[in-house]
XYZ file of C-alpha atoms in Angstrom:
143
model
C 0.000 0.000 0.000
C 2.768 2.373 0.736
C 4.609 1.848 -2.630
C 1.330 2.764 -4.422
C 1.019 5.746 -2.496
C 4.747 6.808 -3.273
C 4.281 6.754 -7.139
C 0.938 8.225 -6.808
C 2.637 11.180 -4.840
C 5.446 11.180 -7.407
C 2.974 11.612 -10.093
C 1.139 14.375 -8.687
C 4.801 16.072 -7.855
C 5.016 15.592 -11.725
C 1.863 17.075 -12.513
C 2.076 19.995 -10.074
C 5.394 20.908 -11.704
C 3.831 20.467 -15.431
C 1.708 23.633 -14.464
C 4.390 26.181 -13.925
C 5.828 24.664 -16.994
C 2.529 25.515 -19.251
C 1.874 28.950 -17.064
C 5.849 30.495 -17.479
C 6.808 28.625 -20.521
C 10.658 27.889 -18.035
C 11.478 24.407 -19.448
C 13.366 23.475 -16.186
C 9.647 22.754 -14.953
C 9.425 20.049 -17.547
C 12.328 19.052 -16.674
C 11.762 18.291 -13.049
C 8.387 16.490 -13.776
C 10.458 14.205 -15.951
C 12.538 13.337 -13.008
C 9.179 12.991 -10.985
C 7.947 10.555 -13.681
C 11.058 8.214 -13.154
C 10.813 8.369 -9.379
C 6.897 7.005 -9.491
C 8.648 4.175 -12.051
C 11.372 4.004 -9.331
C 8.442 3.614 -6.389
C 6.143 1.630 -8.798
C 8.808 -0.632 -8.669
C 9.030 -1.456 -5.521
C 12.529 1.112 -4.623
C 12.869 2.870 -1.584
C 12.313 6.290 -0.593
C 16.362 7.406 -0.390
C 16.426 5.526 -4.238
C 13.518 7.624 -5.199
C 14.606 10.867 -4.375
C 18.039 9.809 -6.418
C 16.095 9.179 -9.177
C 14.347 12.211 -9.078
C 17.603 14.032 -8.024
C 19.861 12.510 -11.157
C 17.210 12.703 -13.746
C 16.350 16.512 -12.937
C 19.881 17.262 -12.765
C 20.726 15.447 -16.413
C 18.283 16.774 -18.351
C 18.569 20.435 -16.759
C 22.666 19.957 -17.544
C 22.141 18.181 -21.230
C 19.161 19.574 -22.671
C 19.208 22.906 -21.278
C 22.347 24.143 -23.349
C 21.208 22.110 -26.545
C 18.125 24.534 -26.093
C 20.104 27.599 -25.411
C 22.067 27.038 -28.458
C 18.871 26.343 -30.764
C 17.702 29.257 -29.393
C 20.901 31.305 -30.507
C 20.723 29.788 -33.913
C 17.228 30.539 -35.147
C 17.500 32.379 -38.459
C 16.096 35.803 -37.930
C 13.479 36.618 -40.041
C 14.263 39.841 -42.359
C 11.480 42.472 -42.907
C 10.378 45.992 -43.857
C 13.772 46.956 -45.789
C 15.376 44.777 -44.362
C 13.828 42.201 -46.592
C 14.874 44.023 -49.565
C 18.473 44.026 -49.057
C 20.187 41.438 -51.705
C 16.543 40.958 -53.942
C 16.844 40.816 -57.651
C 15.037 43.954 -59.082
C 14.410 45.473 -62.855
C 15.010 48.911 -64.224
C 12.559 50.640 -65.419
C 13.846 53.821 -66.066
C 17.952 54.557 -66.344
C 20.062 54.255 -63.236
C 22.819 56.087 -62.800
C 24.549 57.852 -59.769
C 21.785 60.778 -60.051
C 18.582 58.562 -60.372
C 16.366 56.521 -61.983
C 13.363 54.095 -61.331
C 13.295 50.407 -60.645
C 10.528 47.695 -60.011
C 11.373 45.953 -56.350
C 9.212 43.245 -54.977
C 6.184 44.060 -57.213
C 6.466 48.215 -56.451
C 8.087 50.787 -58.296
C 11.133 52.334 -56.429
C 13.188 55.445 -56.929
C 16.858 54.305 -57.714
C 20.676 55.198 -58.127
C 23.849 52.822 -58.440
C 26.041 52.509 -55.806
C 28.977 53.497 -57.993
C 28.459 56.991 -59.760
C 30.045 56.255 -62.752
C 27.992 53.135 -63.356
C 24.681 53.209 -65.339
C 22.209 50.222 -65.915
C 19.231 50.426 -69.032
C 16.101 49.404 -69.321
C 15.343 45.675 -68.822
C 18.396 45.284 -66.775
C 18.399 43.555 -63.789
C 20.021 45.124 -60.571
C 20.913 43.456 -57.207
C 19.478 46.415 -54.146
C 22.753 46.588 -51.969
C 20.955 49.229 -49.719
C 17.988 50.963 -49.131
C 18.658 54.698 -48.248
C 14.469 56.807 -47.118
C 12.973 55.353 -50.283
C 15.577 54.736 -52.925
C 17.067 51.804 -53.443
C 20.704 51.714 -53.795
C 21.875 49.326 -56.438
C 24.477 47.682 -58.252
């Protein structure tokens, strides 16, 4: 009777920790119900309190120190996503009008921008197409 009570404990240990998990989104949480989960296996199988808390104890403890930097450096990978002008930085785009070093016009991402090459003495015709190296207000800076 007491072993049943001990896993049924763990498991609501496990549960009880899953909340803070869902509520603050701190994987740690997770974590620690993990290790509660293996100490109910530990006291479903007939272990002792002292093994239990090990269980608990070494589980928590390897996942927080293994997955927790494996996270981190997902984390610090993801690609950031580009936008606004951002976005335009390195598209493709056509002339439309002659671009020199004083002006011209160009057609970026489906809109017609003002435009002027990034070196002066460089001009691109009509039909061309330009790589935006910059955007400077609202003309694209190309080459």
């Amino acid at each position: 009777m007491d072993d049943i009570d001990a896993w049924v404990w763990w498991l609501i240990a496990a549960v009880g920790l899953g909340i803070p998990l869902v509520v603050t989104a701190m994987p740690e949480f997770g974590m620690l119900a993990v290790g509660a989960v293996a100490a109910a296996g530990t006291a479903g199988l007939g272990g002792d309190v002292v093994l239990q808390v090990l269980v608990f104890a070494a589980v928590s403890v390897a996942l927080i120190g293994v997955v927790r930097p494996i996270a981190a450096r997902h984390r610090a990978q993801r690609p950031q996503l580009a936008t606004g002008v951002d976005a335009l930085r390195g598209k493709q785009a056509l002339v439309l009008e002659r671009v020199d070093g004083a002006g011209g016009r160009i057609k970026l991402a489906g809109e017609v921008w003002s435009a002027r090459s990034l070196d002066a003495g460089q001009a691109y015709e009509v039909g061309q197409e330009v790589d935006v190296v910059e955007i400077e207000g609202a003309t694209a800076i190309v080459m």
